[in-house]
mmCIF file of C-alpha atoms and ligand atoms in Angstrom:
data_model
loop_
_atom_site.group_PDB
_atom_site.id
_atom_site.type_symbol
_atom_site.label_atom_id
_atom_site.label_comp_id
_atom_site.label_asym_id
_atom_site.label_seq_id
_atom_site.Cartn_x
_atom_site.Cartn_y
_atom_site.Cartn_z
ATOM 1 C CA MET A 896 108.424 114.400 93.499
ATOM 2 C CA THR A 897 105.623 111.754 94.898
ATOM 3 C CA ASP A 898 106.684 108.506 94.740
ATOM 4 C CA LYS A 899 104.461 106.185 92.791
ATOM 5 C CA LYS A 900 102.285 103.305 94.908
ATOM 6 C CA GLU A 901 102.900 100.077 93.555
ATOM 7 C CA ARG A 902 99.988 98.104 91.379
ATOM 8 C CA ILE A 903 99.797 94.647 92.960
ATOM 9 C CA ALA A 904 97.405 91.999 91.781
ATOM 10 C CA ILE A 905 96.808 88.697 93.085
ATOM 11 C CA TYR A 906 96.709 85.477 90.691
ATOM 12 C CA PRO A 907 95.251 82.963 93.123
ATOM 13 C CA GLY A 908 94.380 78.875 92.440
ATOM 14 C CA SER A 909 95.346 75.359 93.213
ATOM 15 C CA PHE A 910 98.278 75.086 90.910
ATOM 16 C CA ASP A 911 98.599 71.290 91.417
ATOM 17 C CA PRO A 912 100.604 71.798 89.935
ATOM 18 C CA LEU A 913 101.658 75.029 88.226
ATOM 19 C CA THR A 914 101.207 74.505 84.394
ATOM 20 C CA ASN A 915 103.130 76.763 81.734
ATOM 21 C CA GLY A 916 99.417 77.974 81.235
ATOM 22 C CA HIS A 917 99.800 79.502 84.304
ATOM 23 C CA VAL A 918 103.201 81.041 83.898
ATOM 24 C CA ASP A 919 101.661 82.425 80.513
ATOM 25 C CA ILE A 920 98.893 84.555 82.869
ATOM 26 C CA ILE A 921 101.472 85.572 85.076
ATOM 27 C CA GLU A 922 103.420 87.300 82.351
ATOM 28 C CA ARG A 923 100.353 88.491 81.178
ATOM 29 C CA GLY A 924 99.894 90.030 84.292
ATOM 30 C CA LEU A 925 103.432 91.599 85.084
ATOM 31 C CA LYS A 926 102.703 93.505 81.674
ATOM 32 C CA ILE A 927 99.896 95.500 83.469
ATOM 33 C CA PHE A 928 100.681 95.251 87.333
ATOM 34 C CA ASP A 929 104.219 96.134 88.814
ATOM 35 C CA LYS A 930 104.035 92.896 90.757
ATOM 36 C CA VAL A 931 102.145 89.642 90.679
ATOM 37 C CA ILE A 932 101.593 87.510 93.715
ATOM 38 C CA VAL A 933 100.543 83.672 92.915
ATOM 39 C CA ALA A 934 98.829 82.483 96.001
ATOM 40 C CA ILE A 935 98.322 79.037 96.323
ATOM 41 C CA LEU A 936 95.023 78.158 98.397
ATOM 42 C CA PHE A 937 95.504 76.153 101.334
ATOM 43 C CA ASN A 938 92.265 74.003 101.184
ATOM 44 C CA PRO A 939 92.507 70.729 103.477
ATOM 45 C CA SER A 940 88.801 69.660 102.194
ATOM 46 C CA LYS A 941 90.351 69.585 98.478
ATOM 47 C CA LYS A 942 92.437 65.980 97.826
ATOM 48 C CA ALA A 943 95.995 67.571 95.897
ATOM 49 C CA LEU A 944 98.853 65.594 94.319
ATOM 50 C CA PHE A 945 100.883 68.233 95.741
ATOM 51 C CA SER A 946 101.406 69.452 99.276
ATOM 52 C CA VAL A 947 100.638 73.463 99.689
ATOM 53 C CA GLU A 948 104.639 73.509 100.795
ATOM 54 C CA GLU A 949 105.297 71.590 97.744
ATOM 55 C CA ARG A 950 103.536 73.666 95.348
ATOM 56 C CA LEU A 951 104.976 76.736 97.253
ATOM 57 C CA ALA A 952 108.738 75.305 96.484
ATOM 58 C CA MET A 953 108.267 73.930 93.117
ATOM 59 C CA ILE A 954 106.715 77.144 91.875
ATOM 60 C CA LYS A 955 109.111 79.645 93.380
ATOM 61 C CA GLU A 956 112.089 76.927 92.097
ATOM 62 C CA SER A 957 110.253 77.575 88.340
ATOM 63 C CA PHE A 958 110.700 81.522 88.676
ATOM 64 C CA ALA A 959 114.145 81.455 90.154
ATOM 65 C CA THR A 960 115.524 82.359 87.305
ATOM 66 C CA HIS A 961 112.767 84.487 85.250
ATOM 67 C CA LYS A 962 114.055 88.081 84.094
ATOM 68 C CA ASN A 963 110.901 89.498 86.343
ATOM 69 C CA GLN A 964 111.948 87.120 89.437
ATOM 70 C CA GLU A 965 111.813 89.837 91.907
ATOM 71 C CA ASN A 966 108.234 91.065 90.797
ATOM 72 C CA ILE A 967 106.497 87.225 91.401
ATOM 73 C CA ILE A 968 105.741 86.615 94.956
ATOM 74 C CA VAL A 969 104.635 83.009 95.894
ATOM 75 C CA GLU A 970 102.493 82.487 98.809
ATOM 76 C CA SER A 971 99.628 80.379 100.268
ATOM 77 C CA PHE A 972 96.947 81.700 101.928
ATOM 78 C CA ASP A 973 93.386 80.392 103.639
ATOM 79 C CA GLY A 974 90.271 82.347 103.833
ATOM 80 C CA LEU A 975 88.787 84.332 101.732
ATOM 81 C CA LEU A 976 90.181 85.992 98.777
ATOM 82 C CA VAL A 977 89.470 89.426 99.507
ATOM 83 C CA ASP A 978 90.242 89.615 102.744
ATOM 84 C CA TYR A 979 93.897 88.092 101.629
ATOM 85 C CA ALA A 980 93.455 91.024 99.202
ATOM 86 C CA LYS A 981 93.183 93.409 101.385
ATOM 87 C CA ILE A 982 96.014 92.767 103.618
ATOM 88 C CA LYS A 983 98.141 92.597 100.389
ATOM 89 C CA ASP A 984 96.927 95.983 99.673
ATOM 90 C CA ALA A 985 96.349 94.487 95.831
ATOM 91 C CA VAL A 986 94.285 96.183 93.346
ATOM 92 C CA ALA A 987 93.501 93.303 91.065
ATOM 93 C CA ILE A 988 92.690 89.537 91.170
ATOM 94 C CA ILE A 989 93.649 87.881 88.055
ATOM 95 C CA ARG A 990 92.365 84.822 86.429
ATOM 96 C CA GLY A 991 92.696 82.924 83.422
ATOM 97 C CA MET A 992 90.059 82.184 80.716
ATOM 98 C CA ARG A 993 90.343 79.251 78.435
ATOM 99 C CA ALA A 994 87.504 78.843 76.594
ATOM 100 C CA ILE A 995 83.532 79.574 77.140
ATOM 101 C CA SER A 996 83.019 76.913 79.574
ATOM 102 C CA ASP A 997 85.307 78.498 82.061
ATOM 103 C CA PHE A 998 82.872 81.503 81.942
ATOM 104 C CA GLU A 999 79.849 80.550 84.035
ATOM 105 C CA SER A 1000 81.858 79.259 87.423
ATOM 106 C CA GLU A 1001 84.579 82.378 86.959
ATOM 107 C CA PHE A 1002 81.730 84.979 86.386
ATOM 108 C CA GLN A 1003 80.223 83.529 89.559
ATOM 109 C CA MET A 1004 83.564 83.723 91.356
ATOM 110 C CA ALA A 1005 83.978 87.632 90.588
ATOM 111 C CA LEU A 1006 80.318 88.655 91.052
ATOM 112 C CA MET A 1007 80.575 87.206 95.020
ATOM 113 C CA ASN A 1008 84.243 88.626 95.582
ATOM 114 C CA ARG A 1009 82.686 91.852 94.148
ATOM 115 C CA LYS A 1010 79.831 91.266 96.252
ATOM 116 C CA LEU A 1011 82.211 90.820 99.550
ATOM 117 C CA SER A 1012 84.448 93.877 98.568
ATOM 118 C CA ARG A 1013 84.454 97.234 96.077
ATOM 119 C CA ASP A 1014 88.246 97.245 97.156
ATOM 120 C CA VAL A 1015 89.725 94.903 94.700
ATOM 121 C CA GLN A 1016 88.692 94.439 90.940
ATOM 122 C CA THR A 1017 88.797 90.658 89.062
ATOM 123 C CA ILE A 1018 90.292 90.877 85.590
ATOM 124 C CA PHE A 1019 90.485 87.865 83.132
ATOM 125 C CA LEU A 1020 93.245 87.414 81.092
ATOM 126 C CA MET A 1021 93.554 85.021 77.693
ATOM 127 C CA THR A 1022 96.120 82.573 77.568
ATOM 128 C CA GLY A 1023 98.345 82.302 74.526
ATOM 129 C CA LEU A 1024 96.492 79.910 72.000
ATOM 130 C CA ARG A 1025 99.255 76.934 72.519
ATOM 131 C CA TRP A 1026 98.146 77.096 76.181
ATOM 132 C CA ILE A 1027 94.331 76.782 75.551
ATOM 133 C CA PHE A 1028 94.218 72.925 76.002
ATOM 134 C CA ILE A 1029 96.233 72.738 79.074
ATOM 135 C CA SER A 1030 95.172 72.486 82.535
ATOM 136 C CA SER A 1031 96.674 71.102 85.716
ATOM 137 C CA SER A 1032 94.463 68.106 86.017
ATOM 138 C CA ILE A 1033 94.949 67.074 82.144
ATOM 139 C CA ILE A 1034 98.768 67.447 83.075
ATOM 140 C CA LYS A 1035 98.435 65.070 85.705
ATOM 141 C CA GLU A 1036 96.337 62.547 84.052
ATOM 142 C CA VAL A 1037 98.747 62.201 81.369
ATOM 143 C CA ALA A 1038 101.453 61.981 83.661
ATOM 144 C CA ARG A 1039 99.983 59.523 85.377
ATOM 145 C CA PHE A 1040 100.092 56.947 82.554
ATOM 146 C CA GLY A 1041 103.594 57.774 81.339
ATOM 147 C CA GLY A 1042 102.299 60.588 78.494
ATOM 148 C CA ASP A 1043 105.217 63.081 77.828
ATOM 149 C CA ILE A 1044 104.434 66.618 79.327
ATOM 150 C CA SER A 1045 107.375 68.524 78.035
ATOM 151 C CA GLY A 1046 106.373 71.989 77.055
ATOM 152 C CA MET A 1047 103.272 71.911 79.157
ATOM 153 C CA ALA A 1048 104.842 72.906 82.454
ATOM 154 C CA PRO A 1049 108.125 74.017 83.697
ATOM 155 C CA ASN A 1050 110.865 71.899 84.180
ATOM 156 C CA PRO A 1051 110.838 71.795 88.125
ATOM 157 C CA ILE A 1052 106.973 70.761 87.897
ATOM 158 C CA LYS A 1053 108.114 68.222 85.309
ATOM 159 C CA CYS A 1054 110.838 66.689 87.626
ATOM 160 C CA LYS A 1055 108.875 66.953 90.808
ATOM 161 C CA MET A 1056 105.892 65.060 88.825
ATOM 162 C CA LYS A 1057 108.505 62.068 87.864
ATOM 163 C CA GLU A 1058 108.974 61.578 91.779
ATOM 164 C CA LYS A 1059 104.951 61.237 91.830
ATOM 165 C CA PHE A 1060 104.219 59.088 88.432
ATOM 166 C CA PRO A 1061 107.354 56.521 88.081
ATOM 167 C CA LEU A 1062 105.990 56.007 84.517
ATOM 168 C CA LEU A 1063 106.975 59.553 83.810
ATOM 169 C CA LYS A 1064 110.020 59.850 81.452
HETATM 170 O O1 PNS B 2014 92.236 76.982 90.525
HETATM 171 P P1 PNS B 2014 91.659 77.151 90.976
HETATM 172 O O2 PNS B 2014 90.937 75.741 92.423
HETATM 173 O O3 PNS B 2014 90.236 77.094 90.477
HETATM 174 O O4 PNS B 2014 91.189 78.170 92.148
HETATM 175 C C1 PNS B 2014 90.170 78.488 92.909
HETATM 176 C C2 PNS B 2014 90.066 79.785 93.880
HETATM 177 C C3 PNS B 2014 91.484 79.362 94.997
HETATM 178 C C4 PNS B 2014 90.714 80.854 93.142
HETATM 179 C C5 PNS B 2014 89.255 80.042 94.787
HETATM 180 O O5 PNS B 2014 88.432 78.453 95.097
HETATM 181 C C6 PNS B 2014 88.896 80.758 95.852
HETATM 182 O O6 PNS B 2014 89.346 82.079 95.392
HETATM 183 N N1 PNS B 2014 89.025 80.428 97.238
HETATM 184 C C7 PNS B 2014 89.311 81.389 98.255
HETATM 185 C C8 PNS B 2014 87.807 81.196 99.059
HETATM 186 C C9 PNS B 2014 87.020 82.429 98.841
HETATM 187 O O7 PNS B 2014 87.397 83.475 98.969
HETATM 188 N N2 PNS B 2014 85.183 82.350 98.342
HETATM 189 C C10 PNS B 2014 84.848 83.294 97.989
HETATM 190 C C11 PNS B 2014 84.904 83.646 96.437
HETATM 191 S S1 PNS B 2014 84.463 81.882 95.094
#
């Protein structure tokens, strides 16, 4: 009997912070791949609300009791995504697609990654309709002014957001 090789996908992003839209994409990814690596880009030139260490801890906590917890790996990376994918032996890069407006930049990124490496395929997954309007930036804006973000991000994320934004209930 031959051992079947695990099919690993990378789900890269800033995740500043993780939203329920991201969670939905990870769950969909796990229907196709054996393991999904949630890979936070370490990018010192991009101003973020949460440090990479905070994001790592928050995302790990968000999946701590998930039914597929052992197949969700949370890491950070820097440098080229295709190089990281190679080190991880990943066959695919997952990106979420919400609207046509996402398409242009995603298409450009996918084509560049294909030019850089033929060993990894980019696949686009659509979030459930109820998450279509959610993004990390919109959640931060709502939270900053004390709006309710319940149901838009996992609870551990909401708790950490409260520490950053005192107006958030
Ligand atoms: O959540 P984001 O900010 O849209 O994610 C962007 C990300 C992290 C996927 C992208 O910036 C990336 O892959 N950066 C790593 C550097 C790289 O490989 N660049 C070349 C491909 S565009």
